[in-house]
Coordinates of C-alpha atoms in Angstrom, one line a residue:
M907 CA 48.2 123.4 -66.6
L908 CA 47.4 121.1 -63.5
A909 CA 49.0 121.8 -60.2
G910 CA 50.8 118.4 -60.3
D911 CA 52.2 119.0 -63.7
R912 CA 53.6 122.3 -62.6
L913 CA 55.1 120.4 -59.5
V914 CA 56.8 117.9 -61.7
I915 CA 58.2 120.7 -63.9
G916 CA 59.3 122.4 -60.8
A917 CA 61.1 119.1 -59.6
V918 CA 63.0 119.0 -62.8
R919 CA 63.9 122.7 -62.6
R920 CA 65.0 122.5 -59.0
S921 CA 66.9 119.2 -58.9
G922 CA 70.4 120.5 -59.1
P923 CA 72.9 119.8 -61.8
W924 CA 71.6 116.2 -62.4
P925 CA 69.2 116.9 -65.3
A926 CA 72.1 118.5 -67.1
V927 CA 74.3 115.6 -66.4
L928 CA 71.6 113.2 -67.6
A929 CA 71.1 115.3 -70.7
V930 CA 74.7 115.4 -71.6
T931 CA 74.9 111.5 -71.1
A932 CA 72.0 111.0 -73.1
V933 CA 73.1 113.2 -75.9
V934 CA 76.6 111.4 -75.9
G935 CA 75.0 108.1 -75.9
A936 CA 72.5 108.9 -78.5
A937 CA 75.3 110.4 -80.8
G938 CA 77.3 107.2 -80.3
E939 CA 74.2 105.0 -81.2
L940 CA 73.6 107.1 -84.2
A941 CA 77.4 106.9 -85.3
I942 CA 77.6 103.2 -84.9
P943 CA 75.4 102.2 -87.8
Y944 CA 77.2 104.5 -90.2
L945 CA 80.7 103.5 -88.9
V946 CA 79.8 99.7 -89.0
G947 CA 78.3 100.2 -92.4
R948 CA 81.5 101.8 -93.7
T949 CA 83.5 99.1 -91.9
V950 CA 81.5 96.3 -93.7
D951 CA 81.9 98.2 -97.0
A952 CA 85.6 98.4 -96.5
F953 CA 86.1 94.8 -95.8
V954 CA 83.7 93.5 -98.4
T955 CA 85.4 95.5 -101.1
R956 CA 88.8 94.6 -99.5
Q957 CA 89.8 98.3 -99.1
P958 CA 93.1 98.7 -97.4
D959 CA 92.0 101.5 -95.2
G960 CA 89.3 99.5 -93.4
T961 CA 91.2 99.4 -90.0
P962 CA 90.4 103.0 -89.1
W963 CA 86.7 102.5 -89.5
L964 CA 86.9 99.4 -87.2
A965 CA 88.7 101.5 -84.6
L966 CA 86.2 104.3 -84.9
S967 CA 83.3 101.8 -84.4
A968 CA 84.9 100.5 -81.3
G969 CA 85.3 104.0 -80.1
A970 CA 81.7 104.7 -80.6
V971 CA 80.7 101.7 -78.7
A972 CA 83.0 102.7 -75.8
A973 CA 81.3 106.1 -75.6
V974 CA 77.9 104.5 -75.6
V975 CA 78.7 102.3 -72.7
A976 CA 80.5 105.2 -70.8
G977 CA 77.5 107.5 -71.2
E978 CA 75.1 104.9 -70.0
S979 CA 77.2 104.0 -67.0
L980 CA 77.2 107.8 -66.0
G981 CA 73.7 108.1 -66.7
V982 CA 72.9 105.3 -64.3
W983 CA 74.8 107.0 -61.5
A984 CA 73.2 110.4 -62.5
R985 CA 69.7 109.1 -62.4
G986 CA 70.2 107.7 -58.9
A987 CA 71.7 110.8 -57.4
G988 CA 69.3 113.2 -59.2
G989 CA 66.2 111.3 -58.0
A990 CA 67.5 111.3 -54.4
Y991 CA 68.4 115.1 -54.6
A992 CA 65.0 116.0 -56.1
A993 CA 63.0 113.8 -53.7
A994 CA 65.0 115.3 -50.6
T995 CA 64.3 118.8 -51.8
L996 CA 60.6 118.3 -52.3
R997 CA 60.3 116.4 -48.9
R998 CA 62.0 119.4 -47.2
A999 CA 59.6 121.8 -48.9
V1000 CA 56.5 119.7 -48.0
L1001 CA 57.6 119.5 -44.3
R1002 CA 58.1 123.2 -44.1
H1003 CA 54.6 123.7 -45.7
V1004 CA 53.0 121.3 -43.3
L1005 CA 54.6 123.0 -40.4
G1006 CA 53.7 126.4 -41.7
A1007 CA 50.1 125.3 -42.1
G1008 CA 50.0 124.1 -38.6
T1009 CA 46.9 122.2 -37.4
A1010 CA 45.1 122.9 -40.7
A1011 CA 47.3 120.1 -42.2
T1012 CA 46.3 117.5 -39.6
R1013 CA 42.7 118.4 -39.8
R1014 CA 42.8 117.9 -43.6
F1015 CA 44.9 114.9 -43.9
P1016 CA 45.3 111.9 -41.4
G1017 CA 48.8 111.2 -40.1
G1018 CA 49.3 108.2 -42.5
E1019 CA 48.2 110.2 -45.5
L1020 CA 50.7 113.0 -44.7
V1021 CA 53.5 110.5 -44.3
T1022 CA 52.6 108.8 -47.6
R1023 CA 52.5 112.0 -49.6
A1024 CA 55.7 113.4 -48.0
G1025 CA 57.4 110.0 -48.3
L1026 CA 56.4 107.7 -51.0
N1027 CA 54.6 110.2 -53.3
A1028 CA 57.6 112.7 -53.0
E1029 CA 59.9 110.0 -54.1
E1030 CA 57.9 109.4 -56.9
V1031 CA 57.9 112.8 -58.0
G1032 CA 61.6 112.9 -57.4
R1033 CA 62.0 110.4 -60.2
A1034 CA 60.5 113.0 -62.6
P1035 CA 63.9 114.4 -63.8
E1036 CA 65.0 110.9 -64.6
T1037 CA 61.8 109.9 -66.5
V1038 CA 61.5 113.4 -68.4
T1039 CA 65.2 113.4 -69.4
G1040 CA 65.2 109.8 -70.4
A1041 CA 62.0 110.3 -72.5
L1042 CA 63.3 113.4 -74.2
A1043 CA 66.7 111.7 -74.7
L1044 CA 65.0 109.1 -76.9
L1045 CA 63.8 111.8 -79.2
V1046 CA 67.6 112.3 -80.1
P1047 CA 68.0 109.0 -81.9
T1048 CA 64.6 109.3 -83.4
V1049 CA 65.4 112.6 -85.0
G1050 CA 68.8 111.7 -85.9
A1051 CA 67.6 108.4 -87.5
L1052 CA 65.1 110.4 -89.7
I1053 CA 67.7 112.7 -90.8
A1054 CA 70.2 109.8 -91.5
L1055 CA 67.5 107.8 -93.5
T1056 CA 66.7 110.9 -95.4
L1057 CA 70.5 111.3 -96.5
I1058 CA 70.5 107.7 -97.5
A1059 CA 67.1 107.3 -99.2
P1060 CA 64.1 109.7 -98.6
V1061 CA 61.7 107.0 -99.4
L1062 CA 62.7 105.2 -96.3
T1063 CA 62.1 108.3 -94.2
L1064 CA 58.4 108.1 -95.0
T1065 CA 58.2 104.6 -93.9
L1066 CA 59.9 105.4 -90.5
G1067 CA 57.9 108.5 -90.0
A1068 CA 54.6 106.6 -90.3
G1069 CA 55.8 104.1 -87.5
I1070 CA 56.9 106.9 -85.3
V1071 CA 53.3 108.5 -85.5
V1072 CA 51.9 105.1 -84.4
I1073 CA 54.2 104.7 -81.4
L1074 CA 53.4 108.4 -80.2
L1075 CA 49.7 107.8 -80.2
V1076 CA 50.3 104.6 -78.2
L1077 CA 52.5 106.4 -75.7
R1078 CA 50.0 109.2 -75.4
A1079 CA 47.1 107.0 -74.6
F1080 CA 49.3 104.9 -72.1
L1081 CA 50.3 108.1 -70.3
R1082 CA 46.6 109.2 -69.9
A1083 CA 45.5 105.8 -68.7
S1084 CA 48.4 105.0 -66.4
T1085 CA 48.2 108.5 -64.7
V1086 CA 44.7 107.8 -63.9
I1087 CA 45.4 104.3 -62.6
S1088 CA 48.5 105.3 -60.6
G1089 CA 46.5 108.0 -58.9
G1090 CA 44.1 105.4 -57.7
Y1091 CA 46.6 103.1 -56.6
Q1092 CA 48.3 105.8 -54.5
Q1093 CA 45.1 106.8 -53.0
V1094 CA 44.5 103.4 -51.7
Q1095 CA 48.2 103.3 -50.4
G1096 CA 47.5 106.4 -48.5
E1097 CA 44.1 105.1 -47.0
I1098 CA 46.0 101.9 -45.8
A1099 CA 48.8 104.0 -44.2
A1100 CA 46.3 106.2 -42.4
R1101 CA 44.5 103.0 -41.0
L1102 CA 47.8 101.5 -40.0
V1103 CA 49.0 104.6 -38.1
D1104 CA 45.7 104.8 -36.3
A1105 CA 46.2 101.2 -35.3
M1106 CA 49.8 101.5 -34.1
E1107 CA 48.7 104.6 -32.0
G1108 CA 46.0 102.5 -30.2
A1109 CA 48.2 99.3 -30.2
R1110 CA 48.0 98.9 -26.4
T1111 CA 44.1 99.4 -26.4
I1112 CA 43.9 96.8 -29.3
A1113 CA 46.0 94.3 -27.3
A1114 CA 44.0 94.8 -24.2
A1115 CA 40.7 94.3 -25.9
G1116 CA 41.9 91.3 -27.8
T1117 CA 40.6 92.8 -31.1
A1118 CA 44.0 92.5 -33.1
A1119 CA 42.3 90.3 -35.7
Q1120 CA 39.4 92.6 -36.4
E1121 CA 41.9 95.6 -36.6
A1122 CA 44.0 93.8 -39.0
R1123 CA 41.0 93.1 -41.3
R1124 CA 40.0 96.9 -40.9
V1125 CA 43.5 98.0 -41.8
L1126 CA 43.8 95.6 -44.8
A1127 CA 40.2 96.0 -46.0
P1128 CA 41.4 98.3 -49.0
L1129 CA 43.7 95.5 -50.4
P1130 CA 41.4 94.2 -53.0
R1131 CA 41.0 97.8 -54.4
L1132 CA 44.8 98.1 -54.5
R1133 CA 45.0 94.9 -56.4
A1134 CA 42.5 95.9 -58.8
H1135 CA 44.5 99.2 -59.6
G1136 CA 47.7 97.1 -59.7
M1137 CA 46.2 94.6 -62.2
S1138 CA 44.7 97.5 -64.3
L1139 CA 48.3 99.2 -64.5
W1140 CA 49.8 95.9 -65.5
R1141 CA 47.2 95.3 -68.2
A1142 CA 47.8 98.9 -69.5
N1143 CA 51.5 98.5 -69.6
A1144 CA 51.3 95.1 -71.3
G1145 CA 48.9 96.3 -73.8
A1146 CA 51.0 99.4 -74.8
A1147 CA 54.1 97.2 -74.8
V1148 CA 52.5 94.8 -77.3
Q1149 CA 51.2 97.5 -79.4
S1150 CA 54.3 99.5 -79.6
G1151 CA 56.6 96.6 -79.8
L1152 CA 54.9 95.2 -83.0
V1153 CA 55.9 98.4 -84.7
V1154 CA 59.7 97.7 -84.5
P1155 CA 59.9 94.5 -86.4
L1156 CA 57.3 95.7 -88.9
L1157 CA 59.2 98.9 -89.5
E1158 CA 62.4 97.0 -89.8
V1159 CA 60.9 94.5 -92.3
A1160 CA 59.4 97.6 -94.3
V1161 CA 62.7 99.3 -94.5
L1162 CA 64.4 96.1 -95.5
I1163 CA 62.0 95.3 -98.3
A1164 CA 62.3 98.8 -99.7
G1165 CA 65.9 98.8 -99.3
G1166 CA 66.3 95.3 -100.8
F1167 CA 64.7 96.6 -104.1
M1168 CA 67.0 99.7 -104.1
L1169 CA 70.0 97.3 -103.4
A1170 CA 69.0 95.3 -106.4
S1171 CA 68.7 98.3 -108.6
G1172 CA 72.1 99.5 -107.3
R1173 CA 71.0 102.6 -105.5
L1174 CA 72.2 101.2 -102.2
T1175 CA 75.2 99.4 -101.0
V1176 CA 75.3 96.6 -98.6
G1177 CA 76.7 98.9 -95.9
E1178 CA 74.0 101.5 -96.6
L1179 CA 71.2 98.9 -96.3
Y1180 CA 72.6 97.5 -93.0
A1181 CA 72.8 101.2 -91.8
A1182 CA 69.2 101.9 -93.0
A1183 CA 68.0 98.9 -91.2
R1184 CA 69.8 99.9 -88.0
Y1185 CA 68.4 103.5 -88.3
A1186 CA 64.9 102.1 -88.6
V1187 CA 65.3 100.4 -85.3
L1188 CA 66.9 103.5 -83.8
G1189 CA 64.0 105.6 -85.2
A1190 CA 61.6 103.3 -83.5
S1191 CA 63.3 103.4 -80.1
L1192 CA 60.5 105.6 -78.7
S1193 CA 58.7 102.1 -78.2
T1194 CA 61.3 101.4 -75.5
S1195 CA 60.2 104.4 -73.6
L1196 CA 57.2 102.7 -71.8
G1197 CA 59.2 102.6 -68.6
F1198 CA 60.0 106.3 -68.6
V1199 CA 56.3 107.1 -69.6
G1200 CA 55.0 104.9 -66.8
G1201 CA 57.4 106.6 -64.4
L1202 CA 56.2 110.0 -65.6
A1203 CA 52.6 108.9 -65.2
R1204 CA 53.3 107.8 -61.5
A1205 CA 55.1 111.1 -60.9
R1206 CA 52.2 113.1 -62.3
A1207 CA 49.8 111.1 -60.1
A1208 CA 51.9 111.6 -57.1
A1209 CA 52.5 115.2 -57.7
E1210 CA 48.7 115.8 -57.8
R1211 CA 48.6 114.4 -54.3
V1212 CA 51.6 116.3 -53.1
A1213 CA 50.1 119.5 -54.7
E1214 CA 47.1 119.1 -52.4
I1215 CA 49.4 119.8 -49.4
F1216 CA 50.8 122.8 -50.9
G1217 CA 47.2 124.0 -51.5
L1218 CA 47.0 124.4 -47.7
T1219 CA 47.1 128.0 -46.7
P1220 CA 50.2 128.5 -44.4
V1221 CA 49.7 130.5 -41.3
A1222 CA 50.6 134.1 -42.0
H1223 CA 52.8 136.1 -39.6
G1224 CA 53.3 139.7 -39.1
T1225 CA 56.4 141.7 -38.3
R1226 CA 55.5 143.4 -35.1
T1227 CA 57.1 142.7 -31.7
L1228 CA 55.5 143.1 -28.4
P1229 CA 55.8 146.3 -26.1
P1230 CA 56.7 145.8 -22.5
G1231 CA 53.8 144.2 -20.6
P1232 CA 52.7 141.6 -18.0
G1233 CA 51.3 139.2 -20.6
T1234 CA 47.7 140.2 -20.6
V1235 CA 45.6 138.0 -23.1
E1236 CA 42.5 139.4 -24.4
F1237 CA 39.7 137.6 -26.4
R1238 CA 37.6 140.1 -28.3
D1239 CA 34.3 138.8 -29.6
V1240 CA 35.9 135.6 -30.6
A1241 CA 34.2 132.7 -32.2
V1242 CA 35.5 129.7 -34.2
D1243 CA 34.3 126.1 -35.3
G1244 CA 31.5 125.9 -32.8
L1245 CA 33.3 127.6 -29.9
T1246 CA 32.0 131.0 -28.9
V1247 CA 34.3 132.8 -26.4
G1248 CA 33.1 136.3 -26.8
D1249 CA 35.1 138.9 -24.6
L1250 CA 37.5 137.4 -22.1
T1251 CA 40.5 138.6 -20.4
L1252 CA 43.3 136.8 -18.8
P1253 CA 45.1 139.4 -16.5
G1254 CA 48.9 139.6 -16.9
G1255 CA 50.6 137.2 -14.4
S1256 CA 47.3 135.4 -13.5
V1257 CA 46.4 131.7 -13.5
T1258 CA 43.2 130.7 -15.6
A1259 CA 41.8 127.2 -15.5
V1260 CA 39.6 126.1 -18.4
V1261 CA 37.2 123.3 -17.3
G1262 CA 34.5 121.5 -19.1
R1263 CA 33.3 118.0 -20.3
S1264 CA 35.2 116.4 -23.2
G1265 CA 34.4 118.1 -26.4
S1266 CA 33.4 121.5 -24.8
G1267 CA 36.2 123.2 -26.6
K1268 CA 39.0 123.5 -24.0
S1269 CA 41.7 122.5 -26.4
L1270 CA 40.4 125.0 -29.1
L1271 CA 40.4 127.9 -26.6
A1272 CA 44.1 126.9 -25.6
A1273 CA 44.9 126.7 -29.4
L1274 CA 43.5 130.2 -29.9
A1275 CA 45.4 131.5 -27.0
G1276 CA 48.8 130.1 -28.4
R1277 CA 47.7 130.8 -32.0
L1278 CA 47.7 127.4 -33.1
A1279 CA 44.4 128.3 -34.4
D1280 CA 42.9 131.5 -35.6
P1281 CA 39.4 132.8 -34.8
G1282 CA 36.8 132.8 -37.6
R1283 CA 35.6 136.0 -35.9
G1284 CA 37.1 138.5 -33.6
A1285 CA 40.7 138.8 -32.5
V1286 CA 43.1 137.5 -29.7
L1287 CA 45.6 140.0 -28.3
L1288 CA 48.7 139.7 -26.2
D1289 CA 49.6 142.8 -24.4
G1290 CA 47.5 144.9 -26.7
V1291 CA 48.9 143.4 -30.0
P1292 CA 46.9 141.0 -32.1
L1293 CA 48.6 137.5 -32.3
R1294 CA 48.2 137.7 -36.3
E1295 CA 50.5 140.7 -36.4
L1296 CA 53.4 139.4 -34.4
S1297 CA 56.4 137.7 -36.2
R1298 CA 56.8 134.1 -35.8
E1299 CA 59.9 134.4 -33.7
E1300 CA 58.3 136.9 -31.4
L1301 CA 55.2 134.7 -31.0
R1302 CA 57.0 131.5 -30.1
R1303 CA 59.4 133.4 -27.8
A1304 CA 56.5 134.9 -25.9
I1305 CA 54.3 131.7 -25.6
G1306 CA 55.1 128.4 -24.3
Y1307 CA 52.9 125.5 -25.1
A1308 CA 52.6 122.1 -23.5
F1309 CA 50.6 119.2 -24.9
E1310 CA 49.2 115.9 -23.6
R1311 CA 51.5 114.0 -25.9
P1312 CA 54.5 116.0 -26.5
V1313 CA 56.9 115.2 -29.4
L1314 CA 60.5 115.7 -28.3
V1315 CA 62.8 117.3 -30.9
G1316 CA 66.5 117.7 -30.8
E1317 CA 69.5 115.4 -30.4
T1318 CA 69.8 115.5 -26.6
V1319 CA 67.4 116.0 -23.5
S1320 CA 68.9 119.6 -23.1
E1321 CA 67.8 120.5 -26.7
A1322 CA 64.5 119.0 -26.1
I1323 CA 63.9 121.4 -23.3
A1324 CA 65.6 124.5 -24.9
P1325 CA 66.9 124.1 -28.3
E1326 CA 68.8 127.3 -28.6
A1327 CA 70.5 126.8 -25.1
G1328 CA 71.3 123.3 -25.8
E1329 CA 72.8 124.0 -29.1
A1330 CA 74.8 126.8 -27.7
V1331 CA 76.2 124.7 -24.8
S1332 CA 76.8 121.8 -27.3
Q1333 CA 78.9 124.0 -29.6
A1334 CA 81.0 125.5 -26.7
I1335 CA 82.1 121.9 -25.4
A1336 CA 84.6 119.3 -26.6
P1337 CA 85.5 116.6 -27.0
E1338 CA 82.8 114.6 -24.9
P1339 CA 79.7 116.7 -25.7
G1340 CA 77.3 114.5 -23.7
E1341 CA 79.2 114.3 -20.6
A1342 CA 80.5 117.9 -20.7
L1343 CA 76.8 119.2 -21.4
S1344 CA 75.5 117.1 -18.5
Q1345 CA 78.2 118.6 -16.2
A1346 CA 77.5 122.3 -17.4
I1347 CA 73.9 121.9 -16.9
A1348 CA 74.1 120.1 -13.5
G1349 CA 76.1 123.3 -12.3
G1350 CA 73.5 125.7 -13.9
R1351 CA 76.3 127.6 -15.7
G1352 CA 75.7 130.2 -18.4
E1353 CA 73.5 129.0 -21.2
A1354 CA 72.7 125.8 -19.2
A1355 CA 70.9 127.6 -16.3
P1356 CA 67.5 128.1 -18.2
V1357 CA 67.5 124.4 -19.0
V1358 CA 67.8 123.1 -15.4
E1359 CA 65.5 125.8 -14.2
A1360 CA 62.7 124.8 -16.5
A1361 CA 63.3 121.1 -15.8
R1362 CA 63.0 121.8 -12.0
A1363 CA 59.9 123.6 -12.4
A1364 CA 58.4 120.6 -14.4
C1365 CA 59.7 118.1 -11.8
A1366 CA 61.9 116.5 -14.6
D1367 CA 65.4 117.3 -13.1
A1368 CA 65.5 114.3 -10.8
F1369 CA 64.8 111.6 -13.4
V1370 CA 66.9 113.5 -16.0
R1371 CA 70.0 113.2 -13.7
R1372 CA 69.6 109.4 -13.5
L1373 CA 70.1 109.1 -17.2
P1374 CA 73.4 107.9 -18.5
L1375 CA 74.8 111.3 -19.5
G1376 CA 72.1 113.3 -17.6
Y1377 CA 71.0 116.3 -19.6
G1378 CA 73.4 115.5 -22.4
T1379 CA 71.8 112.0 -23.0
P1380 CA 70.9 111.5 -26.6
L1381 CA 66.9 111.1 -26.9
R1382 CA 67.3 107.8 -28.7
D1383 CA 69.2 106.5 -25.6
A1384 CA 66.7 107.9 -23.0
P1385 CA 63.8 105.6 -22.5
M1386 CA 61.0 107.4 -20.8
S1387 CA 57.5 106.7 -19.7
G1388 CA 54.6 108.8 -20.9
G1389 CA 54.7 111.0 -17.6
E1390 CA 58.4 111.6 -18.1
R1391 CA 57.9 112.8 -21.7
Q1392 CA 55.0 114.9 -20.6
R1393 CA 57.4 116.6 -18.0
L1394 CA 60.1 117.3 -20.5
G1395 CA 57.2 118.8 -22.6
L1396 CA 56.3 120.9 -19.7
A1397 CA 59.9 121.9 -19.1
R1398 CA 60.1 123.1 -22.7
A1399 CA 57.1 125.2 -22.2
F1400 CA 58.7 126.8 -19.0
A1401 CA 61.9 127.6 -20.9
Q1402 CA 60.2 128.9 -24.0
G1403 CA 57.2 131.0 -22.9
E1404 CA 58.3 134.5 -21.7
R1405 CA 54.9 135.9 -21.1
L1406 CA 52.3 133.2 -21.5
L1407 CA 52.2 129.4 -20.7
V1408 CA 49.5 127.3 -22.2
L1409 CA 49.0 123.8 -21.0
D1410 CA 46.6 121.8 -22.9
D1411 CA 45.9 118.6 -20.8
A1412 CA 49.7 118.6 -20.2
T1413 CA 49.6 116.8 -16.9
S1414 CA 47.2 113.9 -17.7
S1415 CA 50.0 111.3 -17.5
L1416 CA 51.4 112.4 -14.2
D1417 CA 50.8 110.8 -10.9
T1418 CA 49.0 112.7 -8.3
V1419 CA 51.9 113.8 -6.3
T1420 CA 53.8 115.0 -9.4
E1421 CA 50.7 116.7 -10.7
Q1422 CA 50.4 118.6 -7.5
Q1423 CA 54.0 119.7 -7.5
V1424 CA 53.7 120.9 -11.0
S1425 CA 50.5 122.7 -10.2
R1426 CA 52.3 124.4 -7.4
A1427 CA 55.0 125.4 -9.7
L1428 CA 52.6 126.9 -12.1
T1429 CA 50.7 128.9 -9.5
T1430 CA 53.9 130.1 -7.9
D1431 CA 55.9 130.9 -10.9
R1432 CA 58.6 133.4 -9.9
R1433 CA 58.7 135.0 -13.4
A1434 CA 54.9 135.8 -12.9
R1435 CA 53.8 134.8 -16.4
T1436 CA 50.2 134.5 -17.4
R1437 CA 49.1 130.9 -17.4
L1438 CA 46.1 129.2 -19.1
I1439 CA 45.5 125.6 -18.0
A1440 CA 43.0 123.0 -19.3
A1441 CA 42.1 121.5 -15.8
H1442 CA 40.6 118.1 -15.2
R1443 CA 41.2 118.1 -11.4
P1444 CA 39.4 120.2 -8.8
A1445 CA 42.7 120.9 -7.1
T1446 CA 44.2 122.5 -10.3
A1447 CA 41.1 124.7 -10.7
A1448 CA 41.2 125.7 -7.0
R1449 CA 44.7 127.0 -7.3
A1450 CA 43.7 129.2 -10.2
D1451 CA 42.9 132.9 -10.0
Q1452 CA 39.8 132.4 -12.2
V1453 CA 38.1 129.6 -13.8
V1454 CA 36.5 129.7 -17.3
W1455 CA 33.7 127.0 -17.5
L1456 CA 32.9 125.8 -21.1
D1457 CA 29.8 124.0 -21.9
N1458 CA 28.4 123.0 -25.2
G1459 CA 31.0 125.2 -27.1
A1460 CA 30.3 128.4 -25.1
V1461 CA 31.4 130.1 -21.8
R1462 CA 28.8 129.2 -19.4
A1463 CA 30.5 131.0 -16.5
R1464 CA 33.7 132.2 -15.2
G1465 CA 34.8 133.2 -11.7
P1466 CA 36.6 131.7 -8.7
H1467 CA 36.6 128.0 -8.2
D1468 CA 34.9 128.1 -4.9
V1469 CA 32.2 130.2 -6.2
L1470 CA 31.4 127.9 -9.1
W1471 CA 31.7 124.8 -7.0
Q1472 CA 28.3 125.9 -5.6
D1473 CA 26.6 124.9 -8.8
P1474 CA 26.0 121.0 -8.9
A1475 CA 26.5 121.1 -12.8
Y1476 CA 30.0 122.5 -12.2
R1477 CA 30.8 119.9 -9.6
A1478 CA 29.6 117.1 -12.1
V1479 CA 32.1 118.3 -14.7
F1480 CA 34.9 116.8 -12.4
Q1481 CA 32.8 113.9 -10.9
G1482 CA 31.6 112.7 -14.4
T1483 CA 28.0 112.4 -13.3
E1484 CA 24.9 114.3 -14.0
P1485 CA 23.7 116.8 -11.4

């Protein structure tokens, strides 16, 4: 069984009570539809023969119609709720897996592809319970019609059975073809989304360069292929609809012809002939399942794409905790993806600056220290414990990480700095959470103290206090520049990392004065945490206890900045010129 098909089955199984509700409504509706021809037939016979007891049959017919209408109405509601529940459940699972896989996910899939697979494709898979239940529900009237026709006249059953076989063959071919076509269509959708996300990230550069028209053509270049897949899907659907649709009138005519002869010979009544004709139509109701089959095809194709995300290996964590220690980091014979570190030690409480030209491996070295990447060879240890063996909670408590473009998470500014402290303070205050939280943090009381301490270290306290509700300001109501967002990212690292701070180009958007203030805070950290900084300015490297100089994916030298400064090639790293 394909991974996509397993995912579709899993979506049906884990979509809550809604498949059961859909099944019940489908069975009730099918039972009503099966009962209607019989009840109407008995009603017709009663009135044709002027029987005095025809009224009860009429009432039963009306009741069956009401049951069908009620079942269909409930089914429509259940289909919408079930699809939303299944899609939401799958999206949460995809998000957890992407976060668990870490940087492997973004290396494997562009941002737009991840959004498409976790959004649009997950929604398509979420409709699987509706399509599967709907398709299976159509088997109920088909089987019931075969049984009913057998009770009326077995000869008519053979006619209906032959037609059903033809319909099933058409549906099978349509499912296969539309699954392939839908997969191609969704692939092009993901490609366009990836190009669009790239364009949005570089919107300012595109506007400044005046290349909007060229970029629009690049983003929309796959549209002809998208149209071709769409037209192929339409032709496949139209062809299958014509083929299966022709079977229904042919079956009805065949049943009427055979039943007519039986009526003429006295082996059928008028009501039974009417019922037989209706059962022939019900038996061929599989021909109306093209919508369900098409939805199932799209769900299968989308599930294959989503299953590729689940194919990523999540980062495995151990169960160990750290012993008491100063935060010493050791690289032991480490190499990965073109970067060779070898043996390197960051003494506990020291400041290490990593310098090198663009592409030399500074970000990868930082990622190894923070365990955002694992070495292909060797091991990275923190206070003697391999990072692989630490539990997730212990790892993230021990290491604070700041990026060039931080993503701020949480509801308020305080939660963006320290989620646990922000939540604790928010739960302890009422009824004005934003204002009370701001006042609590402004005074540095209780759980709020680490938040304001981290913000001050990152030079973020001043601009945060100018926000409408200070630290309690919702992020959506806090317009910030790139430098201000970067300072909040730095504050989050200060608040989180108990033993090691890793700064990967985390001061690039700061002005010179602020960058110097942050650098001083880093080099005079009163908590004496180990610090690893990807440095781009000589002043930052000069404040470090040691400098690791990377060149062409290897450690070229390490030592104090003033010693390395004697090498013209080292100076050229900062000057941007060849020696």
